[in-house]
């Protein structure tokens, strides 16, 4: 371990402290720097593919270094990721990854996982209490149906206009109405 408290990050070359460290192939990375070199998706031990000093998600690694040609997914019956360069179309380059440049590198000064704000209470959501759903980060205690207050999971929620609902309340308030959609005389009624 070099003088200064920790190993250097494989991406930004800054010191990596234990609380924010991810190790891969004998190197250390910040959690926020452990991203695919192409698509910038977050990686973990099951999704990372290493090529030299570069890390990729398995999908981008396969596209860049995998086999090419007939019989390897390039035929007429497969989806193509062709950007059109052969036709003179210039693809848009993704923005480069820029790690944090906070001069105070202590683990208490750095917000774990960035500065996500809970849409329900408006307070900062830290990594230890973070639940992701409906395109936002929520506190575990705030991750409840906006109508009935029922606790939700990522598989039991429906979102609309930045708010999250249980599937029952979403169907009742925003689903189709009329004959044949559970609102008639033969349907069970749920009153609040």
C-alpha atoms as one frame of an Amber mdcrd trajectory, in Angstrom:
protein
   0.000   0.000   0.000   1.577   3.326  -1.024   2.232   6.109   1.453  -0.929
   8.182   1.780  -3.469   5.704   3.084  -4.554   3.500   0.217  -4.044   2.093
  -3.241  -4.505   4.197  -6.359  -7.726   3.883  -8.395  -7.392   2.122 -11.766
  -9.486   4.886 -13.372  -8.777   8.268 -11.756  -5.426   7.399 -10.079  -6.569
   8.957  -6.791  -6.280   7.231  -3.416  -8.912   4.550  -2.770  -9.931   4.207
   0.864 -11.276   0.956   2.263 -14.929   2.068   2.518 -15.119   2.918  -1.187
 -12.862   0.162  -2.580 -13.714  -2.426  -5.229 -10.963  -4.871  -6.177 -10.599
  -6.507  -9.578  -7.627  -8.340 -11.083  -5.386  -7.176  -8.234  -6.237  -3.496
  -8.724  -8.330  -1.146  -6.624 -11.143   1.082  -7.910 -13.548   3.589  -6.356
 -17.118   2.267  -6.437 -18.049   5.311  -8.525 -15.186   4.642 -10.989 -15.926
   0.912 -11.449 -17.819   1.507 -14.716 -17.762  -0.007 -18.207 -15.258   1.885
 -20.403 -17.813   2.032 -23.253 -21.386   2.334 -21.941 -20.551   3.605 -18.403
 -22.809   1.045 -16.662 -21.982   0.185 -13.037 -20.102  -3.100 -12.781 -19.780
  -5.817 -10.172 -17.951  -9.138  -9.924 -20.552 -10.915 -12.083 -20.733  -8.335
 -14.888 -17.108  -7.243 -15.301 -14.835  -8.361 -18.150 -11.189  -7.257 -18.095
  -8.933  -6.592 -21.091  -5.495  -5.372 -20.058  -6.036  -2.350 -17.832  -9.549
  -1.704 -19.151 -12.841  -2.920 -17.669 -16.053  -3.533 -19.616 -19.502  -4.966
 -19.085 -19.782  -8.396 -20.712 -21.952  -7.032 -23.509 -19.500  -4.275 -24.570
 -16.535  -6.628 -24.149 -18.165  -9.150 -26.495 -18.870  -6.464 -29.096 -15.324
  -5.121 -28.944 -13.226  -8.262 -28.510 -15.575 -11.170 -29.214 -15.643 -13.298
 -32.363 -16.959 -11.683 -35.517 -18.172 -13.059 -38.796 -20.725 -15.545 -40.075
 -22.259 -17.651 -37.318 -21.450 -15.232 -34.506 -24.591 -13.129 -34.437 -23.886
 -10.975 -37.459 -26.399 -12.478 -39.873 -29.823 -11.347 -41.066 -31.698 -12.884
 -38.140 -29.922 -10.920 -35.428 -30.058  -7.408 -34.064 -27.221  -5.179 -35.170
 -25.466  -2.467 -33.215 -24.123  -0.933 -36.432 -23.640   2.810 -35.955 -23.707
   3.524 -39.676 -20.063   4.580 -39.981 -19.766   2.588 -43.211 -22.519   4.773
 -44.689 -20.864   8.036 -43.670 -22.984   8.562 -40.536 -20.989   9.942 -37.639
 -22.014   8.291 -34.325 -22.385  10.406 -31.217 -19.581   9.777 -28.762 -20.710
   9.259 -25.147 -19.505  11.798 -22.592 -16.275  10.673 -20.906 -16.462   9.357
 -17.342 -15.431  12.052 -14.883 -14.861  10.882 -11.306 -15.426  13.217  -8.399
 -12.813  15.877  -7.799 -13.746  16.664  -4.209 -10.511  17.896  -2.548 -11.616
  16.453   0.803 -11.132  12.721   0.279 -12.187  11.499   3.738 -14.931   8.877
   3.691 -17.131  11.110   5.876 -16.845  14.073   3.529 -17.750  11.997   0.472
 -21.431  11.194   0.131 -21.755   7.448  -0.415 -23.110   6.828  -3.891 -23.355
  10.493  -4.879 -25.889  13.075  -3.808 -29.222  11.409  -4.524 -32.242  13.140
  -2.995 -35.338  11.226  -1.921 -38.379  12.528  -3.843 -40.705  11.792  -0.899
 -38.921  13.640   1.939 -36.369  15.740   0.025 -33.406  14.560   2.127 -30.130
  13.011   0.912 -30.209   9.251   0.316 -27.002   7.475   1.381 -25.925   4.081
   0.033 -26.793   2.165   3.219 -30.452   3.242   3.095 -30.903   3.477  -0.683
 -33.693   1.707  -2.581 -34.033   2.344  -6.322 -37.438   2.333  -7.994 -39.397
   4.382 -10.481 -36.179   5.934 -11.779 -35.312   7.520  -8.407 -33.433   6.727
  -5.210 -35.581   6.459  -2.056 -35.044   5.894   1.649 -36.232   2.442   2.753
 -38.854   4.106   4.962 -40.092   6.359   2.125 -40.373   3.501  -0.396 -44.157
   3.173   0.126 -47.308   3.524  -1.965 -48.339   7.185  -2.285 -52.036   6.256
  -1.778 -52.260   3.483   0.829 -48.778   3.620   2.411 -48.061  -0.066   1.772
 -44.339  -0.977   1.746 -43.084  -1.679  -1.773 -40.425  -3.748  -3.498 -38.962
  -3.152  -6.941 -41.195  -5.932  -8.332 -44.425  -4.681  -6.721 -44.410  -1.034
  -7.711 -45.860   1.058 -10.515 -44.771   4.651 -11.094 -46.524   7.652 -12.581
 -45.345  11.268 -12.735 -42.420  10.610 -10.371 -44.596   9.011  -7.668 -44.722
   5.312  -6.770 -47.805   3.174  -6.068 -48.600  -0.430  -5.243 -50.079  -2.259
  -8.222 -53.565  -2.303  -6.652 -53.739   1.465  -6.085 -52.199   2.160  -9.499
 -54.805   0.003 -11.261 -57.652   1.518  -9.238 -56.609   5.133  -9.843 -54.984
   5.059 -13.286 -56.043   1.808 -14.947 -58.811   1.335 -17.523 -62.372   1.803
 -16.322 -65.705   0.569 -17.581 -67.409  -2.730 -18.358 -65.025  -5.683 -18.275
 -62.344  -3.883 -16.244 -63.383  -4.880 -12.728 -65.583  -1.867 -11.966 -68.978
  -3.423 -12.667 -71.566  -5.159 -10.456 -69.719  -8.504 -10.477 -66.350  -7.086
  -9.344 -64.941  -6.851  -5.849 -64.908  -3.282  -4.572 -62.073  -1.896  -2.487
 -62.982   1.231  -0.560 -60.635   3.375   1.482
